[in-house]
Coordinates of C-alpha atoms in Angstrom, one line a residue:
Chain A
X292 CA 142.5 60.8 137.3
X293 CA 144.1 64.2 137.5
X294 CA 147.4 64.8 135.8
X295 CA 150.5 65.4 137.9
X296 CA 151.5 69.0 138.6
X297 CA 155.1 69.7 137.7
X298 CA 157.3 72.8 137.4
X299 CA 156.9 74.6 134.1
X300 CA 158.5 77.5 132.4
X301 CA 155.7 80.1 132.6
X302 CA 156.0 83.2 130.4
X303 CA 156.6 86.4 132.3
X304 CA 153.8 88.2 130.5
X305 CA 151.3 85.5 129.6
X306 CA 151.9 83.6 132.8
X307 CA 148.7 81.6 132.7
X308 CA 149.2 80.6 129.0
X309 CA 145.9 82.3 128.1
X310 CA 147.3 82.2 124.5
X311 CA 146.5 78.5 124.5
X312 CA 142.8 79.4 124.8
X313 CA 142.8 81.1 121.5
X314 CA 142.1 79.5 118.1
X315 CA 144.6 79.8 115.3
X316 CA 142.3 82.3 113.6
X317 CA 142.0 84.4 116.8
X318 CA 145.8 84.4 117.2
X319 CA 146.3 85.5 113.6
X320 CA 143.9 88.3 114.0
X321 CA 145.4 89.3 117.4
X322 CA 148.9 89.2 115.9
X323 CA 147.8 91.3 112.9
X324 CA 146.5 94.1 115.2
X325 CA 149.6 93.8 117.3
X326 CA 151.8 94.2 114.2
X327 CA 149.7 97.2 113.1
X328 CA 150.1 98.8 116.6
X329 CA 153.9 98.1 116.6
X330 CA 154.3 99.6 113.1
X331 CA 151.9 102.5 113.1
X332 CA 151.0 103.5 116.7
X333 CA 153.8 102.8 119.1
X334 CA 156.6 104.7 117.3
X335 CA 154.6 107.9 117.1
X336 CA 152.1 107.9 120.0
X337 CA 154.3 109.9 122.4
X338 CA 154.3 112.8 120.0
X339 CA 150.6 112.5 119.3
X340 CA 149.9 112.6 123.0
X341 CA 152.3 115.4 123.6
X342 CA 150.9 117.5 120.8
X343 CA 147.3 116.6 121.4
X344 CA 146.9 115.1 117.9
X345 CA 144.6 112.2 116.8
X346 CA 146.3 110.2 114.0
X347 CA 143.5 110.6 111.4
X348 CA 145.7 109.1 108.7
X349 CA 145.3 105.7 110.4
X350 CA 141.5 105.6 110.0
X351 CA 141.6 104.4 106.4
X352 CA 144.2 101.7 107.2
X353 CA 142.0 100.5 110.1
X354 CA 139.0 100.5 107.8
X355 CA 141.0 98.4 105.2
X356 CA 142.0 95.9 107.8
X357 CA 138.4 95.5 109.0
X358 CA 138.8 97.0 112.5
X359 CA 135.8 99.3 112.2
X360 CA 132.5 97.7 113.2
X361 CA 134.4 94.4 113.0
X362 CA 131.9 92.4 115.1
X363 CA 128.9 93.5 113.0
X364 CA 127.6 91.4 110.2
X365 CA 127.1 92.6 106.6
X366 CA 127.3 96.1 105.1
X367 CA 131.0 95.9 104.6
X368 CA 131.7 94.8 108.2
X369 CA 134.0 91.9 108.9
X370 CA 131.6 89.9 111.1
X371 CA 134.1 88.5 113.5
X372 CA 133.4 86.8 116.9
X373 CA 133.1 88.9 120.1
X374 CA 136.4 87.4 121.3
X375 CA 138.1 88.6 118.2
X376 CA 136.7 92.1 118.7
X377 CA 137.9 92.0 122.3
X378 CA 141.4 90.8 121.4
X379 CA 141.7 93.7 118.8
X380 CA 140.7 96.1 121.6
X381 CA 143.4 94.7 123.9
X382 CA 146.1 95.2 121.3
X383 CA 144.9 98.7 120.3
X384 CA 144.8 99.8 123.9
X385 CA 148.2 98.3 124.5
X386 CA 149.2 101.0 122.0
X387 CA 147.0 103.8 123.4
X388 CA 143.5 104.1 124.9
X389 CA 142.8 107.0 122.5
X390 CA 143.3 104.8 119.5
X391 CA 141.1 102.1 121.0
X392 CA 138.5 104.7 122.0
X393 CA 138.3 105.8 118.3
X394 CA 137.6 102.2 117.3
X395 CA 135.1 101.7 120.1
X396 CA 133.1 104.8 119.3
X397 CA 133.1 104.2 115.6
X398 CA 132.1 100.5 115.8
X399 CA 130.1 100.1 119.0
X400 CA 128.6 103.6 119.6
X401 CA 128.1 105.0 116.1
X402 CA 127.8 102.0 113.7
X403 CA 126.1 99.6 116.2
X404 CA 122.9 101.7 116.8
X405 CA 122.5 102.1 113.0
X406 CA 123.1 98.4 112.5
X407 CA 120.8 97.4 115.4
X408 CA 118.0 100.0 115.3
X409 CA 118.3 101.6 111.9
X410 CA 116.1 101.1 108.8
X411 CA 117.5 99.2 105.8
X412 CA 118.0 102.5 104.0
X413 CA 119.9 104.0 106.9
X414 CA 122.2 100.9 107.1
X415 CA 122.9 101.0 103.4
X416 CA 123.6 104.7 103.4
X417 CA 126.0 104.8 106.4
X418 CA 127.5 101.5 107.4
X419 CA 129.7 100.7 104.3
X420 CA 131.4 104.1 104.4
X421 CA 131.9 103.9 108.2
X422 CA 133.3 100.3 107.9
X423 CA 135.8 101.4 105.3
X424 CA 136.9 104.5 107.3
X425 CA 135.7 106.9 104.7
X426 CA 133.1 108.3 107.2
X427 CA 133.8 108.9 110.9
X428 CA 131.0 108.6 113.5
X429 CA 130.4 109.9 117.0
X430 CA 127.8 109.3 119.7
X431 CA 126.1 112.0 121.7
X432 CA 124.5 111.0 124.9
X433 CA 126.3 112.7 127.8
X434 CA 125.5 116.4 128.4
X435 CA 127.2 119.1 130.5
X436 CA 124.7 118.5 133.3
X437 CA 123.7 114.9 132.5
X438 CA 126.3 112.2 133.0
X439 CA 125.5 109.1 135.0
X440 CA 121.9 110.0 134.9
X441 CA 121.2 110.2 131.2
X442 CA 117.5 110.3 131.7
X443 CA 117.9 113.9 132.8
X444 CA 119.1 115.0 129.4
X445 CA 117.8 118.3 128.1
X446 CA 118.5 117.8 124.4
X447 CA 115.2 117.5 122.7
X448 CA 113.7 116.9 119.3
X449 CA 110.3 118.4 118.3
X450 CA 108.2 117.7 115.3
X451 CA 107.7 120.4 112.7
X452 CA 105.5 119.0 110.1
X453 CA 107.3 115.8 109.0
X454 CA 110.7 117.2 110.1
X455 CA 112.4 117.1 113.4
X456 CA 114.0 120.2 115.1
X457 CA 116.9 119.2 117.4
X458 CA 118.2 121.5 120.2
X459 CA 120.7 120.9 123.0
X460 CA 124.3 120.4 123.9
X461 CA 126.3 117.1 124.2
X462 CA 129.6 116.9 126.1
X463 CA 132.7 114.8 126.2
X464 CA 132.1 113.4 122.7
X465 CA 134.9 111.3 121.4
X466 CA 135.5 112.0 117.6
X467 CA 133.1 114.9 117.8
X468 CA 135.1 117.4 115.8
X469 CA 136.3 114.9 113.1
X470 CA 132.9 113.1 112.7
X471 CA 130.9 113.1 109.5
X472 CA 127.9 111.8 111.3
X473 CA 126.7 112.0 114.9
X474 CA 124.2 109.6 116.6
X475 CA 122.4 112.0 118.9
X476 CA 120.0 110.9 121.6
X477 CA 117.3 113.3 122.4
X478 CA 114.0 113.5 124.4
X479 CA 110.8 113.5 122.3
X480 CA 107.1 113.2 123.1
X481 CA 107.7 109.4 122.7
X482 CA 110.6 109.2 125.1
X483 CA 114.3 109.2 124.2
X484 CA 115.0 108.6 120.5
X485 CA 118.2 108.3 118.4
X486 CA 118.9 110.6 115.4
X487 CA 121.4 110.2 112.6
X488 CA 122.8 113.7 112.2
X489 CA 125.2 114.5 109.4
X490 CA 127.6 117.0 110.9
X491 CA 127.3 119.4 108.0
X492 CA 123.6 120.0 108.8
X493 CA 123.0 123.7 109.5
X494 CA 122.8 124.5 113.2
X495 CA 125.2 121.7 114.2
X496 CA 128.6 122.7 115.6
X497 CA 131.4 120.7 117.3
X498 CA 133.9 122.4 119.5
X499 CA 137.1 120.6 120.4
X500 CA 138.0 120.4 124.1
X501 CA 141.6 121.4 124.1
X502 CA 142.8 121.6 127.7
X503 CA 142.7 118.0 128.8
X504 CA 145.5 115.8 130.3
X505 CA 144.1 112.4 129.3
X506 CA 143.3 110.7 126.0
X507 CA 145.3 113.4 124.3
X508 CA 145.8 111.3 121.1
X509 CA 142.0 111.3 120.8
X510 CA 139.5 114.0 119.8
X511 CA 137.0 115.0 122.6
X512 CA 134.4 117.6 121.7
X513 CA 131.2 119.5 122.7
X514 CA 128.3 119.2 120.2
X515 CA 125.9 122.1 120.0
X516 CA 122.6 121.7 118.2
X517 CA 120.8 125.0 117.5
X518 CA 117.5 124.4 115.7
X519 CA 119.0 121.5 113.6
X520 CA 116.3 120.6 111.1
X521 CA 116.3 116.9 110.2
X522 CA 114.1 115.0 107.8
X523 CA 111.6 112.5 109.2
X524 CA 113.8 109.6 108.2
X525 CA 116.7 110.8 110.4
X526 CA 115.3 109.0 113.5
X527 CA 116.3 105.5 114.3
X528 CA 113.0 103.7 113.8
X529 CA 113.5 100.6 115.9
X530 CA 114.2 101.7 119.4
X531 CA 112.7 104.2 122.0
X532 CA 113.8 104.9 125.5
X533 CA 117.1 104.7 127.3
X534 CA 117.6 101.1 126.4
X535 CA 118.8 102.4 123.0
X536 CA 121.8 104.3 124.1
X537 CA 122.5 101.9 127.0
X538 CA 122.7 98.9 124.7
X539 CA 125.3 100.8 122.7
X540 CA 127.3 101.5 125.8
X541 CA 127.2 97.8 126.7
X542 CA 128.7 97.1 123.3
X543 CA 131.5 99.6 123.9
X544 CA 132.1 98.4 127.5
X545 CA 132.6 94.9 126.2
X546 CA 135.5 96.3 124.2
X547 CA 136.8 98.3 127.1
X548 CA 137.0 95.4 129.5
X549 CA 139.4 93.7 127.0
X550 CA 141.1 97.0 126.1
X551 CA 142.0 98.0 129.6
X552 CA 144.0 94.7 129.9
X553 CA 146.1 95.9 127.0
X554 CA 147.0 99.1 128.7
X555 CA 147.8 97.3 131.9
X556 CA 150.0 94.7 130.0
X557 CA 152.0 97.5 128.4
X558 CA 152.6 99.1 131.8
X559 CA 153.6 95.8 133.4
X560 CA 155.9 94.9 130.5
X561 CA 157.6 98.3 130.7
X562 CA 158.0 98.0 134.5
X563 CA 159.4 94.5 134.3
X564 CA 162.0 95.4 131.7
X565 CA 162.9 98.5 133.6
X566 CA 163.2 96.7 137.0
X567 CA 165.6 94.2 135.5
X568 CA 167.8 96.8 133.9
X569 CA 167.8 99.7 136.4
X570 CA 170.7 99.2 138.9
X571 CA 170.7 100.8 142.3
X572 CA 172.8 99.7 145.3
X573 CA 174.8 97.6 142.8
X574 CA 171.9 95.4 141.8
X575 CA 168.8 95.6 139.6
X576 CA 165.9 97.1 141.5
X577 CA 164.0 93.9 140.4
X578 CA 166.1 92.1 143.0
X579 CA 164.5 94.0 145.9
X580 CA 161.6 92.4 147.6
X581 CA 159.4 95.5 147.5
X582 CA 159.8 95.7 143.7
X583 CA 159.3 92.0 143.2
X584 CA 156.0 92.3 145.0
X585 CA 154.9 95.2 142.8
X586 CA 155.9 93.2 139.7
X587 CA 154.0 90.1 140.8
X588 CA 150.9 92.1 141.7
X589 CA 151.0 93.6 138.3
X590 CA 151.5 90.3 136.6
X591 CA 148.6 88.7 138.6
X592 CA 146.3 91.6 137.8
X593 CA 147.0 91.5 134.0
X594 CA 146.6 87.7 133.9
X595 CA 143.4 87.7 135.9
X596 CA 142.1 90.6 133.8
X597 CA 142.7 88.7 130.6
X598 CA 141.2 85.5 132.0
X599 CA 138.1 87.5 133.0
X600 CA 137.9 89.1 129.6
X601 CA 138.2 85.8 127.8
X602 CA 135.6 84.2 130.0
X603 CA 133.1 87.0 129.2
X604 CA 134.1 86.9 125.5
X605 CA 133.5 83.2 125.3
X606 CA 130.1 83.7 127.1
X607 CA 129.2 86.4 124.6
X608 CA 130.0 84.1 121.7
X609 CA 128.0 81.4 123.3
X610 CA 125.0 83.8 123.7
X611 CA 125.1 83.6 127.5
X612 CA 126.5 87.0 128.5
X613 CA 124.3 89.4 130.4
X614 CA 124.7 93.2 130.8
X615 CA 125.6 92.7 134.4
X616 CA 128.5 90.5 133.4
X617 CA 129.7 93.4 131.3
X618 CA 129.4 95.8 134.3
X619 CA 131.5 93.3 136.3
X620 CA 134.2 93.2 133.6
X621 CA 134.4 97.0 133.1
X622 CA 134.4 97.6 136.8
X623 CA 137.1 95.1 137.6
X624 CA 139.4 95.4 134.6
X625 CA 139.6 99.2 134.4
X626 CA 140.3 99.4 138.1
X627 CA 143.0 96.8 137.8
X628 CA 144.5 98.6 134.8
X629 CA 144.7 101.9 136.7
X630 CA 146.2 100.2 139.7
X631 CA 148.8 98.5 137.5
X632 CA 149.6 101.8 135.7
X633 CA 150.1 103.7 138.9
X634 CA 152.3 100.9 140.4
X635 CA 154.4 100.8 137.2
X636 CA 154.8 104.5 137.3
X637 CA 156.3 104.1 140.7
X638 CA 158.7 101.4 139.6
X639 CA 160.0 103.7 136.9
X640 CA 160.7 106.5 139.4
X641 CA 161.3 109.8 137.7
X642 CA 161.5 108.2 134.3
X643 CA 157.9 107.2 134.9
X644 CA 156.7 110.7 134.4
X645 CA 158.1 111.2 130.9
X646 CA 156.7 110.2 127.6
X647 CA 159.9 108.3 126.9
X648 CA 158.0 105.5 128.5
X649 CA 154.4 104.6 127.9
X650 CA 153.4 104.4 131.5
X651 CA 152.2 107.8 132.5
X652 CA 150.4 108.2 129.2
X653 CA 148.5 105.0 129.9
X654 CA 147.9 106.1 133.5
X655 CA 146.4 109.4 132.5
X656 CA 144.4 107.8 129.7
X657 CA 142.9 105.2 132.1
X658 CA 141.6 108.0 134.3
X659 CA 139.2 108.7 131.5
X660 CA 138.5 105.1 130.8
X661 CA 137.7 104.7 134.6
X662 CA 135.0 107.4 134.2
X663 CA 133.6 107.0 130.7
X664 CA 131.1 104.4 129.5
X665 CA 129.7 104.1 133.1
X666 CA 131.7 105.3 136.0
X667 CA 133.2 102.8 138.4
X668 CA 130.6 103.9 141.0
X669 CA 127.6 103.3 138.7
X670 CA 129.0 99.8 137.7
X671 CA 129.4 99.1 141.4
X672 CA 125.8 100.1 142.1
X673 CA 124.4 98.1 139.2
X674 CA 126.1 95.0 140.6
X675 CA 124.8 96.0 144.1
X676 CA 121.3 96.0 142.7
X677 CA 121.9 92.7 140.9
X678 CA 122.9 90.9 144.1
X679 CA 120.5 92.6 146.6
X680 CA 117.6 93.3 144.3
X681 CA 117.6 96.9 145.6
X682 CA 118.5 99.9 143.4
X683 CA 120.6 102.4 145.2
X684 CA 120.3 105.1 142.5
X685 CA 117.2 105.0 140.5
Chain B
X200 CA 148.9 86.0 85.4
X201 CA 149.5 82.9 87.4
X202 CA 151.9 83.9 90.1
X203 CA 153.8 81.4 92.3
X204 CA 155.2 82.8 95.6
X205 CA 157.8 81.0 97.7
X206 CA 157.0 81.4 101.4
X207 CA 158.5 79.9 104.5
X208 CA 157.1 79.1 107.9
X209 CA 159.8 79.8 110.5
X210 CA 159.9 79.7 114.3
X211 CA 158.9 83.1 115.8
X212 CA 162.0 85.2 115.6
X213 CA 160.9 86.9 118.8
X214 CA 161.8 83.7 120.8
X215 CA 165.4 82.3 120.9
X216 CA 166.0 79.5 118.4
X217 CA 167.1 76.2 119.8
X218 CA 169.1 73.6 117.8
X219 CA 168.8 69.9 118.2
X220 CA 171.9 68.2 119.7
X221 CA 172.3 65.5 117.0
X222 CA 172.1 67.5 113.7
X223 CA 172.2 71.1 114.9
X224 CA 169.0 71.7 113.0
X225 CA 166.6 74.4 114.3
X226 CA 163.9 72.8 116.4
X227 CA 160.7 73.8 114.7
X228 CA 157.6 74.2 116.9
X229 CA 154.1 73.2 115.7
X230 CA 153.3 76.9 115.6
X231 CA 155.4 78.7 113.1
X232 CA 155.0 82.2 111.7
X233 CA 155.4 83.6 108.2
X234 CA 158.9 84.7 107.5
X235 CA 158.7 88.5 107.6
X236 CA 160.6 89.0 104.4
X237 CA 158.0 86.8 102.6
X238 CA 155.3 89.4 103.4
X239 CA 156.9 91.6 100.8
X240 CA 156.9 88.9 98.2
X241 CA 153.2 88.2 98.8
X242 CA 152.5 91.9 98.6
X243 CA 154.2 92.2 95.2
X244 CA 152.3 89.1 93.9
X245 CA 149.0 90.4 95.1
X246 CA 149.6 93.8 93.4
X247 CA 150.5 92.0 90.1
X248 CA 147.6 89.7 90.4
X249 CA 145.2 92.7 91.0
X250 CA 146.7 94.4 87.9
X251 CA 146.4 91.4 85.6
X252 CA 143.3 89.6 87.1
X253 CA 145.7 86.8 88.0
X254 CA 146.0 84.3 90.8
X255 CA 148.5 83.9 93.6
X256 CA 149.6 80.5 94.8
X257 CA 151.9 80.0 97.7
X258 CA 154.6 77.3 97.7
X259 CA 156.3 76.2 100.8
X260 CA 158.4 73.2 101.8
X261 CA 158.1 72.7 105.6
X262 CA 156.3 70.7 108.2
X263 CA 152.7 71.9 108.0
X264 CA 152.3 72.3 111.8
X265 CA 149.3 74.5 112.5
X266 CA 149.7 76.2 109.1
X267 CA 149.8 79.6 111.0
X268 CA 152.3 81.2 108.7
X269 CA 150.6 79.9 105.6
X270 CA 147.2 81.2 106.8
X271 CA 148.7 84.6 107.4
X272 CA 149.8 84.8 103.7
X273 CA 146.4 83.4 102.6
X274 CA 144.7 86.1 104.8
X275 CA 146.7 88.8 103.0
X276 CA 144.8 87.6 99.9
X277 CA 146.7 84.7 98.3
X278 CA 144.3 82.3 96.6
X279 CA 145.8 78.9 97.4
X280 CA 148.8 77.1 98.8
X281 CA 150.8 74.1 97.8
X282 CA 152.8 72.6 100.7
X283 CA 155.4 70.0 100.4
X284 CA 155.4 68.3 103.8
X285 CA 157.7 65.2 103.9
X286 CA 159.8 63.9 106.8
X287 CA 162.3 62.8 104.2
X288 CA 163.0 66.5 103.5
X289 CA 164.0 67.4 107.0
X290 CA 167.3 69.2 106.8
X291 CA 167.2 69.4 103.0
X292 CA 169.9 71.6 101.5
X293 CA 169.2 74.6 99.4
X294 CA 169.5 72.7 96.1
X295 CA 167.1 70.0 97.2
X296 CA 164.7 72.7 98.4
X297 CA 165.0 74.4 95.0
X298 CA 164.4 71.2 93.1
X299 CA 161.3 70.3 95.2
X300 CA 159.7 73.8 94.9
X301 CA 160.5 74.0 91.2
X302 CA 159.0 70.6 90.6
X303 CA 155.8 71.6 92.4
X304 CA 155.5 74.8 90.4
X305 CA 156.1 72.9 87.1
X306 CA 153.4 70.5 88.1
X307 CA 150.9 73.2 88.9
X308 CA 151.9 75.7 86.2
X309 CA 153.1 79.4 86.6
X310 CA 153.9 82.6 84.7
X311 CA 155.9 84.3 87.3
X312 CA 157.8 83.1 90.5
X313 CA 158.4 85.5 93.3
X314 CA 160.6 84.8 96.3
X315 CA 162.3 86.8 99.1
X316 CA 166.0 87.4 98.8
X317 CA 166.8 85.0 101.7
X318 CA 165.0 83.4 104.6
X319 CA 165.3 84.7 108.1
X320 CA 166.2 81.3 109.6
X321 CA 168.5 79.8 107.0
X322 CA 170.0 82.9 105.3
X323 CA 171.6 81.0 102.4
X324 CA 170.3 83.5 99.8
X325 CA 170.9 81.1 96.9
X326 CA 167.7 79.0 96.7
X327 CA 165.8 81.4 94.3
X328 CA 168.7 81.5 91.8
X329 CA 168.9 77.7 91.9
X330 CA 165.2 77.5 91.2
X331 CA 165.5 79.8 88.2
X332 CA 168.1 77.5 86.7
X333 CA 166.0 74.4 87.2
X334 CA 162.9 76.1 85.8
X335 CA 165.0 77.5 83.0
X336 CA 163.6 81.1 83.4
X337 CA 165.5 84.4 83.8
X338 CA 166.2 85.5 87.4
X339 CA 165.7 89.2 88.3
X340 CA 167.0 89.7 91.8
X341 CA 166.7 92.3 94.5
X342 CA 163.6 94.0 93.1
X343 CA 162.4 97.0 95.1
X344 CA 159.6 97.6 92.5
X345 CA 158.0 95.3 90.0
X346 CA 155.7 96.1 87.0
X347 CA 154.0 93.7 84.8
X348 CA 154.1 94.5 81.1
X349 CA 152.6 92.6 78.1
X350 CA 154.4 89.3 78.2
X351 CA 157.2 90.8 80.3
X352 CA 158.2 92.1 83.7
X353 CA 160.3 95.1 84.6
X354 CA 161.9 95.6 88.0
X355 CA 164.0 98.2 89.8
X356 CA 167.0 96.2 91.0
X357 CA 168.4 97.6 94.2
X358 CA 172.1 98.3 94.0
X359 CA 174.5 99.8 96.6
X360 CA 174.2 103.3 95.2
X361 CA 170.8 103.3 93.4
X362 CA 168.9 101.0 91.1
X363 CA 169.1 99.3 87.7
X364 CA 166.0 98.9 85.6
X365 CA 165.9 95.3 84.4
X366 CA 163.3 93.7 82.0
X367 CA 162.7 90.1 81.1
X368 CA 160.1 88.1 79.2
X369 CA 157.8 85.9 81.3
X370 CA 158.0 83.3 82.6
X371 CA 160.6 84.6 85.0
X372 CA 161.7 84.5 88.6
X373 CA 162.0 87.7 90.8
X374 CA 163.4 88.1 94.2
X375 CA 162.1 91.0 96.2
X376 CA 163.7 93.1 98.9
X377 CA 162.0 93.8 102.2
X378 CA 161.7 97.4 101.2
X379 CA 158.3 96.7 99.7
X380 CA 155.7 97.6 102.3
X381 CA 153.3 94.6 102.8
X382 CA 149.6 95.1 103.5
X383 CA 148.0 93.8 106.7
X384 CA 145.8 90.8 106.5
X385 CA 142.2 91.9 106.5
X386 CA 139.8 90.4 109.1
X387 CA 137.6 89.1 106.3
X388 CA 140.8 87.5 104.8
X389 CA 141.7 86.0 108.1
X390 CA 138.2 84.4 108.4
X391 CA 138.3 83.2 104.7
X392 CA 141.8 81.8 105.0
X393 CA 140.8 78.5 106.5
X394 CA 138.5 77.7 103.6
X395 CA 141.1 78.4 100.9
X396 CA 142.6 75.3 99.2
X397 CA 145.8 73.9 100.7
X398 CA 147.3 71.0 98.7
X399 CA 149.9 68.9 100.5
X400 CA 152.4 66.9 98.5
X401 CA 155.4 64.7 99.3
X402 CA 158.7 64.5 97.4
X403 CA 157.5 61.2 95.9
X404 CA 154.4 62.9 94.5
X405 CA 156.9 65.2 92.6
X406 CA 159.1 62.3 91.5
X407 CA 162.0 63.5 93.6
X408 CA 163.9 60.7 95.4
X409 CA 167.5 61.6 95.7
X410 CA 167.2 64.3 98.4
X411 CA 170.4 65.6 100.0
X412 CA 170.6 66.9 103.5
X413 CA 173.0 69.5 104.7
X414 CA 175.4 68.4 107.4
X415 CA 176.3 70.8 110.1
X416 CA 179.5 69.6 111.6
X417 CA 179.6 71.8 114.6
X418 CA 178.1 75.0 116.0
X419 CA 180.1 77.5 118.0
X420 CA 178.5 80.3 120.0
X421 CA 179.3 83.8 118.8
X422 CA 182.4 85.1 120.6
X423 CA 181.6 87.5 123.3
X424 CA 182.3 91.1 122.3
X425 CA 185.7 92.3 123.7
X426 CA 185.9 95.5 125.6
X427 CA 186.7 98.5 123.4
X428 CA 189.6 100.8 123.8
X429 CA 189.0 103.8 126.0
X430 CA 191.0 106.8 124.8
X431 CA 191.6 109.4 127.5
X432 CA 191.5 112.9 125.9
X433 CA 194.6 114.8 126.9
X434 CA 194.0 117.2 123.9
X435 CA 195.6 114.8 121.4
X436 CA 193.1 112.0 121.5
X437 CA 191.8 113.0 118.0
X438 CA 195.2 111.7 116.6
X439 CA 194.6 108.3 118.0
X440 CA 191.0 108.3 116.8
X441 CA 192.1 109.1 113.2
X442 CA 194.7 106.4 113.4
X443 CA 192.1 103.8 114.5
X444 CA 189.8 105.0 111.7
X445 CA 192.6 104.7 109.2
X446 CA 193.4 101.2 110.3
X447 CA 189.7 100.3 109.9
X448 CA 190.0 101.8 106.4
X449 CA 187.0 104.0 106.9
X450 CA 188.8 107.2 106.2

């Protein structure tokens, strides 16, 4: 028999009591990251964003905590569940998408391919230092003329005796200019292969992209490889073809579908507080029907997004998550987050355009999140193919 | 060095506390958090244990609940916890708390006891000193820095205009200020925390029978702040401001 439904006291933020779905261990981990963000990120992030500075000092602290490559097993990694990784991304991105991007790139795009496709020697050489934050990684797939269609890449690696010679340009590379090691995907006679490239290798340069209005607390770079000579053991031995880089992107997208909820939550919380305090026509603007509707839509979006993320996280930990589920999550949750951020910006009026409040920073950041790791359009078409059996793009 | 650290699980300070109607005691939810000031005590203990290859044992007198606060301290790196969870101790006064914790420490053994200066929910600020009397060890209070020597400890004792350097032989008891920056729990620590030993005792296990409860006769809400005085500046307002400051004895 069903229980009776009675009036409750729902929380204005965690309206659906999603907290109750978390284990004590998951809550402790979530609270630890939340505390880290409150102590180390939130008080300074407006200046980082304004000045275009990535907080490199935080990398070691994040490594000490176990945030880097946290869901990987062994080699100094914490080996947490997928849900734990997702919750950490939510809290980091509630601080700033740039900080979460750093962790996504380090763990899911740079460490994961070494962990999944590397030789034992490669894992031993790179993963412990990357987990501790002593070494920073980046991931080179996208090129100036090759975005949603990575198969069209021009970067190539050719054999020269036992060595490889790498040539090409990679674009929009998070962490590029601060990285110690780059995972670079290049066309070879055997299809697309991944290479571990120490960034001090002669012929490798990283140029920071300065004039951007999004993810300003994160480093974005162009990588140029001009006859970069690599030893035979630089190639990732256990993968060939696009499934290598695409599996890394699925890893990162999983973190993003949790992370975007954090950015949305921060915007909604800010708008809710503001609407209850801001007085116009002798009453708080939160008492107007138009504003209440906005607040409710934001609350619904954030809660639905978190429910979706938790569902996909639980499926992943149960071993039943498919790539298309990740496409679903990234498509829906980033779109939701951007809608919430824009709505919150409106609620804050002119104050919404300043860095005194986190909203426009999140809003501008989410424009990048909307595009990177698979554009909203491509995720839509992947789902279109999944339900019709017809590919619209390849 | 075998270090005992007093920690307290308290209701999340981010949510308003509620008192029960009968005794005016704080209603404690199942899910309590580690008192923030205890994080500094755990940090000092961990640093000393790392320097001396010692161990850190947590001591806490509270309903176990979900153990969320204790797990947080274990996740920071403490080795074990001893919990005194006994309905008979509900509402225990500071002296009873000191007797219970001291008895548990005497039973388990210790070289050094570390506590916060006061808890965030009770604020009595006298329990550690009572413990040091019961344990018959010197009390070094308000430490902002602690160093372990050979058979001794040295602290910087925070004062209103600087610090004193105070040394005592061990065993000793130290209270630490919140100025000591605690580490974050590591994720590995969080995952290991649930397999660390937690011993639960009752007051009877410690041979303590005559427990005393504090009685809170009544609780009054804080008086609403009264409106301040608005001084219109006609060019002479500074005289009135000086007068007010003189009355307040700040100038």
